[in-house]
Amino acid sequence: MVDYDVSQGVCVLRLNSPPVNALTFALVEELRAAVRRAGSDPAVRGIVLTGTPTHFSAGADVNLFRELASAAAPAAGAERMARVFQEAFQEVEDSPRPVVAAVAGRMMGAALELAMACHFRICARGATFGMPEVHLGILPGAGGTGRLPRLVGPAAALKMLLTGEAIDADEALRLGLVDEVCDGAALLERAGEMARTACTPRRTSRLTAKLADAAALAEADKLLSKGRPEVIAPRKIAEAVRAGIAECFEAALQREQSGFAECMATAATRSKIHVFFATRETGKVPELAGAEAAEVSRAAVIGMGTMGTGIAQALIAAGIPVVVRDEDEAALGRGMERVRRSVERRVEEGKLSPDGAGRMLGLLSVTTRWGAVADADLVIEAVYENVATKRSVIAAIEAACRPSAIVASNTSTLSLDVLAAGMRRPERLVGMHFFNPAHRMPLVEIVRRDGAARAAVATALKLAKSLRKTPVLVRNREGFLVNRIFIPYLKEAFWLLEEGAAPEAIDAAMTEFGFPMGPLALSDMAGLDILLATDRVLSGAFPRHGALSAIVARLVEQGCLGQKTAAGVYSYAPGDHTPRPRRETAELVRQVQAGRRVRPRAFTPDEITRRLVLRMACEAFYVLEEGIALRPSDIDAATVLGTGFPDFRGGVLRYANDLGLGRVRAELETLARDVGERYAPPESLAKGR
């Protein structure tokens, strides 16, 4: 696992544990022994630690975190893991021979901690560096909170540690994280020279020049005050950094060990780890094993509205040439301008070079001609959510394109069987439901209808991955997975409004639960007309869902569609999407209550949360029972990525499981009796299966 080679006074230790050199206990112990051996070898003047020419290490083996999260005593296991890694990396730093890390590719987590334990660091151009542990609800456990501030200063260190954001090689050099950046071909040669000529080891843990920045710790306290109390990792990171500055490096190590253990003992961290692995599993589809996915070398999008523009931007960001066809030249112009502004913002933020922006924009062309899409390998229709419109567009795509072209519909609710009616090659039709904004949202539902070619579905799945999206394969049924679960949640919020809960109370309860937005503010953002139209499809397919509160139809009749009309449930100032209380909505609610003879009452935050979350859970169990999703974890991943369900609660089914299925079943039965049959649990849950 660690190759040992000595030449001209330099010992090259090469991590050799395919495919990604993940750091396991065994690899770390072997590395420790190799460093000890090189340190006592009289033929060795310096040591170079490296990986493959393009990849150093993926960091700690993520399966270790899954094992810890499911262990009977996760805290004890976490403390042991931190101690083993810390001691091994300290042995690297304590080596009497200069140790140079020669790194390429992505340097994340424990891989970066290992490099920081080396005395010098040189990287290939294109390398990236980050400490993403906070996204899993944990903190670095191998010395990162102590060494990173000593190399880059507390402010830059805390930014990397608390946000999990990566930096590129140039930024790493500017901050002092690496000593040199070179071409990949020269990496080992330059590292060997550095190891041979270095007079003495430069031990990172003893550096103090950059630690005098008390303001950075105060700024960290401000960030922490905005965090979730359930997620303790950010606080533990700040505590370890503070201890390493105010006390000593060893104090940071002690705080890392205890903090790592405390984090792993929390439900929030274990839920985050569950979501991490759930998102990795979604792309594994046994039924597509052996299916030959085609290469999409050129794509087309039909429709340059909001969704079509976002999809086109996602395609060009992945380096795929795309032509967008729309019959409206003005829409094409507006769409091109939106893409241009978005790309320019990325340049301004330092996320894209001017040359890269030019190359991206050069991949996008627009047209009103159908003939321009003839060479596309895959065509995505992103037109208005209307059966007749989509059928007409799909027919035009078939007429314009090669027989081998795949037709993908971005429908969010309509059955693909309905859209496939009349197609000459219905086996080439798949669903690719992107979420708005399509170039930023990480989820894509891949919809497979009975009779769809396996290769077509596999191609859509592969394309979604190439766009750096998380694909979730779903069976063809109205609403698919996300909208099937999420629309009932939004509808229930309007029923609570009709029953007497204040809009602000409803939204506050759900943001307190962990959603990024409340359901009523989100409905305003999406458009109340869209909610109304979507519900018509879903309530027609699933009568059990019940009606939508008359409040929505009344608002739409009045032209109050949400943010786009500056009035919906809330009112909005020009250019400001902050929701404000709206007197007219309160009056409309009173009218609806009077017409339906509703006696309004107040609701506690817990009652609101219970109603809304259990409505989602109820529908999720139906989705699972009907085989819409392949596995329960797919539903968890989709609800986190597609609805904003808080990841620290693990997704809707994980959350229900943590509550206890017996309790959930009993509460759903009570709500079905007291509120409505829409809460009736599915047969499998009702019978306790």
XYZ file of C-alpha atoms in Angstrom:
689
model
C 0.000 0.000 0.000
C 3.033 2.281 0.466
C 5.821 1.844 -2.094
C 9.317 2.555 -0.750
C 12.062 3.635 -3.156
C 15.405 5.318 -2.431
C 17.426 7.063 -5.131
C 20.145 9.719 -4.886
C 19.497 10.282 -1.211
C 15.739 10.762 -1.554
C 13.187 8.229 -0.341
C 9.966 8.369 -2.326
C 6.999 7.013 -0.380
C 4.170 6.455 -2.834
C 0.645 5.788 -1.614
C -0.532 2.832 -3.683
C -4.018 1.788 -2.633
C -6.274 1.937 -5.725
C -8.533 3.387 -6.792
C -8.223 6.627 -4.776
C -5.615 5.989 -2.052
C -8.275 6.305 0.645
C -6.681 6.480 4.080
C -7.613 3.402 6.092
C -6.231 2.282 9.444
C -4.023 -0.235 7.635
C -2.653 2.317 5.149
C -1.980 4.863 7.876
C -0.084 2.300 9.964
C 1.958 1.200 6.931
C 2.777 4.828 6.156
C 3.829 5.365 9.742
C 6.219 2.412 9.553
C 7.633 3.581 6.210
C 8.323 7.087 7.548
C 10.034 5.592 10.593
C 12.163 3.355 8.355
C 13.189 6.234 6.086
C 13.992 8.404 9.085
C 16.532 5.902 10.348
C 18.018 4.994 6.950
C 21.511 6.556 6.642
C 21.164 6.583 2.835
C 18.165 8.923 3.051
C 18.658 12.698 3.234
C 15.037 13.607 2.530
C 11.614 12.055 1.985
C 8.997 12.717 -0.701
C 5.447 11.616 0.048
C 3.264 11.318 -3.039
C 0.464 9.384 -4.722
C -0.285 8.840 -8.387
C 0.763 11.478 -10.955
C -2.802 12.841 -10.944
C -4.085 11.989 -7.479
C -2.585 12.099 -3.987
C -5.361 10.718 -1.785
C -9.133 10.981 -1.422
C -8.721 11.471 2.315
C -10.035 9.181 5.020
C -11.951 6.167 3.751
C -15.554 7.387 3.994
C -16.677 3.883 4.926
C -14.994 4.457 8.273
C -17.545 7.193 8.964
C -20.437 4.921 8.007
C -19.110 2.224 10.331
C -18.779 4.734 13.159
C -22.283 6.122 12.582
C -23.842 2.660 12.832
C -21.677 1.416 15.708
C -23.081 0.700 19.151
C -20.597 3.158 20.687
C -19.853 5.726 17.962
C -18.128 8.196 20.303
C -15.523 5.695 21.481
C -14.796 4.587 17.931
C -14.484 8.178 16.747
C -12.045 9.060 19.520
C -9.912 6.036 18.644
C -9.904 6.938 14.940
C -8.827 10.506 15.664
C -6.086 9.319 18.002
C -4.673 6.806 15.478
C -4.612 9.345 12.637
C -3.196 12.117 14.836
C -0.386 9.924 16.144
C 0.508 8.662 12.671
C 0.606 12.155 11.174
C 2.592 13.439 14.153
C 5.180 10.774 13.382
C 5.436 12.231 9.860
C 6.032 15.692 11.313
C 8.525 14.372 13.875
C 10.676 12.671 11.220
C 14.333 13.726 11.490
C 14.498 13.879 7.679
C 12.779 16.676 5.723
C 9.451 15.391 4.367
C 8.024 16.990 1.215
C 4.437 16.327 0.127
C 4.206 16.210 -3.690
C 0.522 16.416 -4.419
C -1.822 16.554 -7.393
C -5.576 16.483 -7.880
C -8.057 17.004 -5.070
C -6.636 17.291 -1.558
C -9.546 16.956 0.815
C -9.927 16.258 4.502
C -7.421 13.837 5.993
C -5.338 13.915 2.785
C -4.732 17.621 3.346
C -4.116 17.005 7.046
C -1.426 14.501 6.075
C 0.169 16.986 3.675
C 0.121 19.676 6.381
C 2.018 17.311 8.694
C 4.817 17.222 6.113
C 7.521 19.868 6.404
C 7.092 21.271 2.894
C 4.384 21.055 0.246
C 4.592 21.341 -3.529
C 1.588 20.854 -5.775
C 0.788 20.422 -9.440
C -1.231 23.069 -11.250
C -4.918 22.303 -11.050
C -4.742 20.909 -7.515
C -7.547 21.859 -5.126
C -7.568 21.878 -1.335
C -10.407 21.703 1.156
C -11.638 20.568 4.562
C -15.202 19.383 3.845
C -15.794 17.496 7.102
C -18.280 20.100 8.341
C -20.697 18.947 5.615
C -20.809 15.542 7.331
C -21.413 17.134 10.709
C -17.930 16.331 11.990
C -14.656 18.172 12.433
C -11.195 17.272 11.134
C -9.719 14.662 13.425
C -6.097 14.395 12.298
C -4.599 17.720 13.332
C -6.268 19.981 10.777
C -7.671 22.470 13.289
C -4.197 22.947 14.753
C -2.016 22.971 11.631
C -4.189 24.877 9.149
C -4.255 28.152 11.190
C -0.470 27.941 11.574
C -0.018 27.789 7.807
C -2.684 30.186 6.498
C -3.734 32.188 9.568
C -6.902 31.831 11.664
C -9.190 33.816 9.335
C -8.499 31.776 6.196
C -8.402 28.555 8.216
C -11.779 29.163 9.830
C -13.298 30.026 6.471
C -12.124 26.720 5.010
C -13.086 24.728 8.099
C -16.526 26.265 8.694
C -17.702 26.481 5.070
C -16.050 23.369 3.656
C -15.215 25.391 0.531
C -12.202 24.373 -1.551
C -9.422 26.640 -2.814
C -7.260 26.271 -5.919
C -3.491 25.941 -6.171
C -2.862 29.649 -6.736
C -4.871 30.584 -3.643
C -3.113 27.873 -1.631
C 0.243 29.371 -2.637
C -0.886 32.897 -1.777
C -2.091 31.810 1.665
C 1.028 29.770 2.428
C -0.652 26.370 2.404
C 1.830 25.200 -0.254
C 5.386 26.331 -0.902
C 5.438 25.948 -4.673
C 3.176 25.261 -7.651
C 4.628 23.560 -10.725
C 3.644 21.631 -13.826
C 2.551 18.091 -13.090
C 5.352 16.622 -15.205
C 7.961 18.318 -13.006
C 6.289 17.569 -9.660
C 8.444 14.673 -8.456
C 11.677 16.220 -9.715
C 11.007 19.507 -7.897
C 9.919 17.681 -4.742
C 13.087 15.570 -4.823
C 15.263 18.678 -5.116
C 13.417 20.268 -2.208
C 13.832 17.155 -0.046
C 17.552 16.885 -0.902
C 18.413 20.526 -0.275
C 16.249 21.326 2.764
C 18.540 21.943 5.701
C 16.177 20.967 8.492
C 12.541 19.946 8.861
C 10.080 22.833 9.275
C 7.547 21.488 11.753
C 4.083 22.927 11.158
C 2.909 22.491 14.743
C 5.678 24.827 15.952
C 4.850 27.718 13.594
C 3.291 30.707 15.379
C 3.870 33.771 13.172
C 0.366 33.758 11.664
C -1.627 33.095 14.841
C -2.012 36.686 16.118
C -5.480 37.349 14.675
C -8.030 37.579 17.484
C -10.506 39.290 15.149
C -10.871 36.067 13.172
C -12.131 34.232 16.245
C -14.659 36.974 16.956
C -15.877 36.723 13.357
C -16.215 32.963 13.799
C -18.406 33.526 16.846
C -20.768 35.613 14.689
C -21.028 32.815 12.142
C -21.650 30.237 14.850
C -24.506 32.258 16.329
C -26.431 31.715 13.079
C -25.946 27.937 13.026
C -28.322 25.145 13.976
C -28.129 24.012 17.608
C -28.531 20.374 16.512
C -25.325 20.542 14.451
C -22.441 20.970 16.872
C -19.515 20.486 14.450
C -18.977 24.206 13.684
C -18.775 25.021 17.397
C -16.365 22.165 18.014
C -14.183 23.307 15.107
C -13.995 26.837 16.523
C -13.230 25.505 20.009
C -10.353 23.390 18.685
C -8.921 26.281 16.657
C -9.206 28.605 19.656
C -7.463 26.068 21.910
C -4.635 25.671 19.414
C -4.094 29.439 19.377
C -4.715 30.399 23.008
C -3.051 27.333 24.533
C -0.906 25.101 22.332
C -1.006 22.757 19.356
C -1.515 19.733 21.600
C -4.628 21.375 23.057
C -6.107 21.545 19.554
C -5.464 17.814 19.125
C -7.218 17.041 22.397
C -10.220 19.169 21.408
C -10.289 17.439 18.023
C -10.467 14.020 19.620
C -13.201 14.916 22.071
C -15.101 17.058 19.554
C -15.001 14.354 16.884
C -16.381 11.887 19.417
C -19.119 14.279 20.579
C -20.194 14.973 16.997
C -20.377 11.300 16.108
C -22.613 10.690 19.114
C -25.275 13.107 17.827
C -28.272 12.143 15.717
C -27.621 15.139 13.456
C -24.181 13.901 12.428
C -25.355 10.345 11.867
C -28.216 11.709 9.747
C -25.835 13.807 7.651
C -23.654 10.758 7.073
C -26.762 8.793 6.066
C -27.636 11.463 3.485
C -24.065 11.496 2.175
C -24.175 7.777 1.452
C -27.766 7.933 0.213
C -26.751 10.422 -2.484
C -23.866 8.141 -3.522
C -26.215 5.163 -3.840
C -28.813 6.781 -6.106
C -26.771 6.280 -9.261
C -26.412 2.537 -8.645
C -29.227 0.886 -10.592
C -28.962 -2.933 -10.736
C -31.634 -3.221 -13.421
C -29.466 -1.157 -15.775
C -26.375 -3.337 -15.282
C -24.862 -4.008 -18.687
C -26.950 -1.368 -20.457
C -24.787 0.590 -22.879
C -25.071 4.310 -22.193
C -24.423 6.472 -25.240
C -22.021 9.399 -25.199
C -23.833 12.738 -25.438
C -21.395 14.789 -27.495
C -24.026 17.313 -28.584
C -27.335 18.180 -26.926
C -30.365 20.289 -27.721
C -32.921 21.989 -25.497
C -36.373 22.990 -26.702
C -37.709 26.099 -24.979
C -35.687 28.971 -23.540
C -37.805 29.870 -20.584
C -36.476 29.681 -17.046
C -36.005 25.897 -17.050
C -34.631 25.607 -20.575
C -32.103 28.351 -19.923
C -30.941 26.705 -16.695
C -30.632 23.278 -18.335
C -28.616 24.754 -21.202
C -26.290 26.415 -18.709
C -25.789 23.127 -16.857
C -24.869 21.442 -20.148
C -22.295 24.018 -21.243
C -20.791 24.078 -17.741
C -20.083 20.362 -18.274
C -18.434 21.099 -21.622
C -21.294 19.797 -23.776
C -22.191 21.841 -26.878
C -25.899 22.687 -26.863
C -28.315 24.387 -29.213
C -31.516 25.855 -27.772
C -34.522 26.094 -30.058
C -37.436 28.410 -29.327
C -39.960 29.891 -31.727
C -39.779 33.219 -29.868
C -36.666 35.203 -30.818
C -37.196 37.559 -27.882
C -37.147 34.585 -25.491
C -33.880 33.419 -27.050
C -32.371 36.857 -26.522
C -33.498 37.026 -22.899
C -32.199 33.538 -22.225
C -28.797 34.245 -23.739
C -28.522 37.387 -21.643
C -29.374 35.440 -18.448
C -26.707 32.861 -19.229
C -24.148 35.564 -20.017
C -24.834 37.415 -16.758
C -24.638 34.204 -14.749
C -21.310 33.228 -16.302
C -19.923 36.745 -15.764
C -20.875 36.532 -12.075
C -18.827 33.343 -11.767
C -15.844 35.178 -13.241
C -16.328 38.080 -10.805
C -16.480 35.612 -7.902
C -13.224 33.997 -9.005
C -14.914 30.668 -9.756
C -14.194 30.809 -13.493
C -11.422 32.348 -15.564
C -12.253 34.794 -18.369
C -10.925 32.255 -20.885
C -13.064 29.540 -19.333
C -16.103 31.796 -19.528
C -15.451 32.426 -23.199
C -15.176 28.713 -23.888
C -18.411 28.034 -22.008
C -20.400 30.668 -23.854
C -18.949 29.426 -27.140
C -20.665 26.074 -26.552
C -24.138 27.661 -26.580
C -26.091 28.564 -29.704
C -29.739 29.504 -30.152
C -32.116 29.158 -33.076
C -35.722 29.260 -34.213
C -35.099 26.475 -36.767
C -35.911 22.833 -36.089
C -33.196 21.734 -38.494
C -30.518 23.027 -36.127
C -31.247 20.241 -33.616
C -30.857 17.422 -36.155
C -27.368 16.391 -34.983
C -28.180 16.214 -31.263
C -27.616 12.917 -29.468
C -30.156 13.870 -26.808
C -32.902 16.498 -26.892
C -34.516 17.850 -23.724
C -37.936 19.444 -24.060
C -38.494 22.158 -21.468
C -41.718 23.775 -22.650
C -44.873 24.695 -20.738
C -46.356 21.927 -18.559
C -49.236 21.109 -20.881
C -49.942 17.732 -22.479
C -50.887 19.047 -25.925
C -47.923 21.421 -26.069
C -45.433 18.780 -25.016
C -46.841 16.179 -27.426
C -46.539 18.640 -30.290
C -42.938 19.444 -29.395
C -42.006 15.769 -29.011
C -43.460 15.028 -32.455
C -41.380 17.858 -33.929
C -38.250 16.523 -32.216
C -38.805 13.066 -33.702
C -39.303 14.584 -37.145
C -36.126 16.669 -36.927
C -33.681 14.270 -35.269
C -31.959 11.010 -36.094
C -33.795 7.805 -35.089
C -31.054 7.125 -32.539
C -31.606 10.415 -30.701
C -32.969 10.212 -27.168
C -35.916 12.428 -26.285
C -35.966 13.609 -22.665
C -38.933 15.416 -21.148
C -38.435 17.852 -18.290
C -42.025 17.351 -17.159
C -42.446 17.640 -13.407
C -45.816 15.926 -13.065
C -47.198 14.515 -16.324
C -47.170 10.791 -17.082
C -44.657 9.859 -19.770
C -47.156 7.320 -21.105
C -49.473 10.190 -21.986
C -46.634 12.099 -23.659
C -45.448 8.993 -25.549
C -48.835 8.420 -27.185
C -48.390 8.843 -30.929
C -44.583 8.676 -30.893
C -42.913 6.651 -33.625
C -40.153 5.557 -31.250
C -41.647 5.690 -27.737
C -38.836 3.514 -26.395
C -36.497 6.510 -26.851
C -38.508 8.700 -24.435
C -37.236 9.208 -20.886
C -37.918 11.765 -18.196
C -35.211 14.133 -16.966
C -36.875 16.339 -14.384
C -34.519 19.150 -13.393
C -35.297 21.463 -10.487
C -35.271 25.238 -10.638
C -32.721 26.796 -10.981
C -31.520 23.897 -13.117
C -27.870 24.974 -13.313
C -27.587 25.065 -9.512
C -30.008 22.514 -8.052
C -28.189 19.196 -7.547
C -31.041 16.744 -8.203
C -32.407 15.247 -11.432
C -35.231 12.716 -11.452
C -34.643 10.131 -14.190
C -38.082 8.796 -15.088
C -38.360 5.341 -16.627
C -41.603 4.276 -18.248
C -42.450 0.664 -19.021
C -41.121 -0.082 -22.480
C -38.320 2.478 -22.368
C -35.042 1.252 -23.827
C -32.530 0.409 -21.098
C -29.812 2.177 -23.081
C -31.891 5.367 -23.239
C -32.414 5.377 -19.472
C -28.741 4.565 -18.858
C -27.731 7.454 -21.133
C -29.921 9.915 -19.220
C -28.470 8.651 -15.939
C -24.912 9.021 -17.234
C -25.622 12.506 -18.568
C -26.994 13.649 -15.204
C -23.807 12.441 -13.511
C -21.656 14.249 -16.079
C -23.549 17.437 -15.163
C -22.471 16.812 -11.542
C -26.057 16.183 -10.543
C -27.413 13.469 -8.281
C -29.702 11.292 -10.424
C -32.595 9.439 -8.800
C -34.309 6.795 -10.920
C -38.088 6.828 -10.465
C -40.996 4.909 -11.912
C -43.401 6.686 -14.217
C -46.358 7.959 -12.215
C -47.791 11.468 -11.986
C -45.612 13.669 -9.780
C -42.857 11.045 -9.768
C -41.073 11.223 -6.390
C -40.362 14.789 -5.264
C -43.577 16.534 -6.318
C -45.609 13.534 -5.218
C -44.314 14.146 -1.676
C -43.790 17.901 -1.711
C -47.051 19.171 -3.222
C -49.131 17.572 -0.419
C -46.850 19.361 2.062
C -47.485 22.716 0.363
C -51.216 22.000 0.183
C -51.326 21.188 3.874
C -49.758 24.559 4.667
C -52.732 26.254 2.979
C -55.163 24.077 4.937
C -53.445 25.217 8.137
C -53.807 28.797 6.921
C -57.516 28.248 6.341
C -57.905 26.657 9.776
C -56.453 29.709 11.516
C -52.660 29.487 11.592
C -50.934 32.747 10.674
C -48.775 32.653 7.520
C -45.734 33.835 9.435
C -46.269 31.170 12.105
C -46.497 28.402 9.500
C -43.314 29.459 7.743
C -41.433 30.124 10.984
C -42.254 26.651 12.297
C -40.787 25.001 9.213
C -37.654 27.132 9.020
C -37.133 26.375 12.705
C -37.461 22.674 11.819
C -34.667 23.197 9.299
C -36.193 23.973 5.893
C -34.476 26.887 4.104
C -37.874 28.492 3.366
C -41.354 28.138 4.752
C -43.988 26.466 2.526
C -46.069 29.606 1.939
C -43.102 31.806 1.014
C -41.885 29.001 -1.241
C -45.295 28.759 -2.917
C -45.130 32.492 -3.598
C -41.669 32.089 -5.091
C -42.678 29.182 -7.350
C -45.962 30.821 -8.341
C -49.426 30.088 -6.962
C -50.656 29.474 -10.510
C -48.026 26.739 -10.863
C -49.141 25.152 -7.588
C -52.762 25.236 -8.747
C -51.949 23.648 -12.121
C -49.711 20.995 -10.576
C -52.351 20.070 -8.046
C -54.923 19.545 -10.792
C -52.714 16.802 -12.240
C -51.893 15.181 -8.901
C -55.356 15.339 -7.347
C -56.743 13.817 -10.550
C -54.285 10.937 -10.300
C -54.553 10.568 -6.513
C -58.065 11.448 -5.264
C -56.937 10.464 -1.754
C -54.890 13.696 -1.655
C -58.068 15.728 -1.325
C -58.720 19.237 -2.541
C -56.507 22.291 -2.408
C -57.717 25.061 -0.116
C -59.893 27.579 -1.952
C -57.489 30.284 -0.776
C -55.093 29.432 -3.614
C -57.680 29.602 -6.400
C -59.048 32.881 -5.013
C -55.580 34.456 -4.954
C -54.911 33.301 -8.517
C -58.286 34.674 -9.680
C -57.256 38.049 -8.246
C -53.963 37.951 -10.169
C -51.963 37.490 -6.974
C -49.527 34.808 -8.133
C -46.681 35.415 -5.682
C -43.324 37.108 -6.165
C -43.773 37.601 -9.913
C -46.817 39.828 -9.320
C -45.481 41.354 -6.064
C -48.466 39.854 -4.223
C -49.507 36.371 -3.183
C -49.785 35.059 0.336
C -47.348 37.852 1.147
C -46.597 41.194 -0.499
C -43.240 42.120 -2.022
C -41.528 45.449 -2.647
C -40.072 46.098 -6.122
C -36.764 44.269 -6.505
C -37.063 42.767 -3.009
C -38.190 39.183 -2.428
C -38.583 39.593 1.336
C -42.112 38.418 2.274
C -44.205 40.990 4.121
C -47.601 40.505 5.789
C -50.472 41.279 3.427
C -53.776 42.580 4.798
C -55.685 41.531 1.692
C -54.650 37.909 2.212
C -55.846 37.990 5.814
C -59.214 39.332 4.641
C -59.475 36.687 1.914
C -58.742 33.955 4.476
C -61.534 35.284 6.695
C -63.937 35.190 3.739
C -63.026 31.578 2.933
C -63.402 30.615 6.596
C -66.834 32.232 6.742
C -67.952 30.533 3.536
C -66.878 27.129 4.823
C -68.005 27.843 8.399
C -64.509 27.246 9.724
C -63.867 28.166 13.343
C -60.284 29.435 13.213
C -57.946 28.495 16.022
C -54.339 29.107 16.934
C -51.704 26.433 16.333
C -48.500 25.859 18.265
C -45.246 25.501 16.296
C -45.150 21.816 17.240
C -48.658 21.259 15.875
C -47.743 22.953 12.600
C -44.545 20.939 12.254
C -46.342 17.697 13.093
C -49.049 18.266 10.483
C -46.667 19.219 7.697
C -43.851 16.734 8.267
C -46.208 13.815 8.796
C -48.048 14.723 5.595
C -44.746 14.386 3.746
C -43.911 11.165 5.557
C -47.300 9.655 4.791
C -46.887 10.268 1.060
C -43.288 9.037 1.159
C -44.480 5.699 2.517
C -46.965 5.435 -0.369
C -44.165 6.221 -2.846
C -42.085 3.456 -1.286
C -44.941 0.947 -1.220
C -45.800 1.606 -4.879
C -42.211 1.080 -5.998
C -41.834 4.606 -7.371
C -38.328 4.720 -5.879
C -35.779 1.912 -5.900
C -34.903 2.136 -2.214
C -35.813 4.113 0.932
C -32.502 5.963 0.880
C -33.333 7.321 -2.602
C -36.389 8.986 -1.092
C -34.242 10.479 1.662
C -31.702 11.819 -0.838
C -34.437 13.237 -3.079
C -36.295 14.974 -0.251
C -33.088 16.584 1.019
C -31.840 17.677 -2.407
C -35.201 18.422 -4.021
C -37.395 19.812 -1.238
C -34.920 21.283 1.237
C -35.740 18.733 3.944
C -32.942 19.306 6.485
C -30.006 16.967 5.977
C -29.317 16.894 9.708
C -32.648 15.076 10.053
C -31.630 12.544 7.404
C -34.459 12.835 4.878
C -38.139 12.188 5.424
C -38.038 8.391 5.851
C -34.943 8.452 8.039
C -36.653 11.068 10.208
C -39.791 8.938 10.462
C -37.702 5.920 11.358
C -35.916 7.900 14.083
C -39.288 8.958 15.499
C -40.322 5.307 15.540
C -42.561 3.714 12.926
C -45.084 2.658 15.548
C -45.422 6.235 16.737
C -45.665 7.553 13.165
C -48.347 5.008 12.309
C -50.378 5.924 15.391
C -50.081 9.668 14.726
C -51.110 9.254 11.086
C -54.161 7.254 12.118
C -55.097 9.982 14.604
C -54.679 12.692 11.966
C -56.674 10.649 9.444
C -59.533 10.553 11.951
C -59.292 14.183 13.076
C -58.119 16.018 9.934
C -58.822 13.926 6.865
C -58.279 10.664 5.003
C -55.267 12.126 3.249
C -53.333 11.132 6.369
C -54.402 7.471 6.247
C -51.183 5.409 6.298
C -50.529 2.938 3.470
C -51.359 -0.683 4.087
C -47.740 -1.719 4.627
C -47.260 0.862 7.388
C -50.712 0.290 8.862
C -49.873 -3.397 9.243
C -46.452 -2.594 10.640
C -44.483 -4.113 7.760
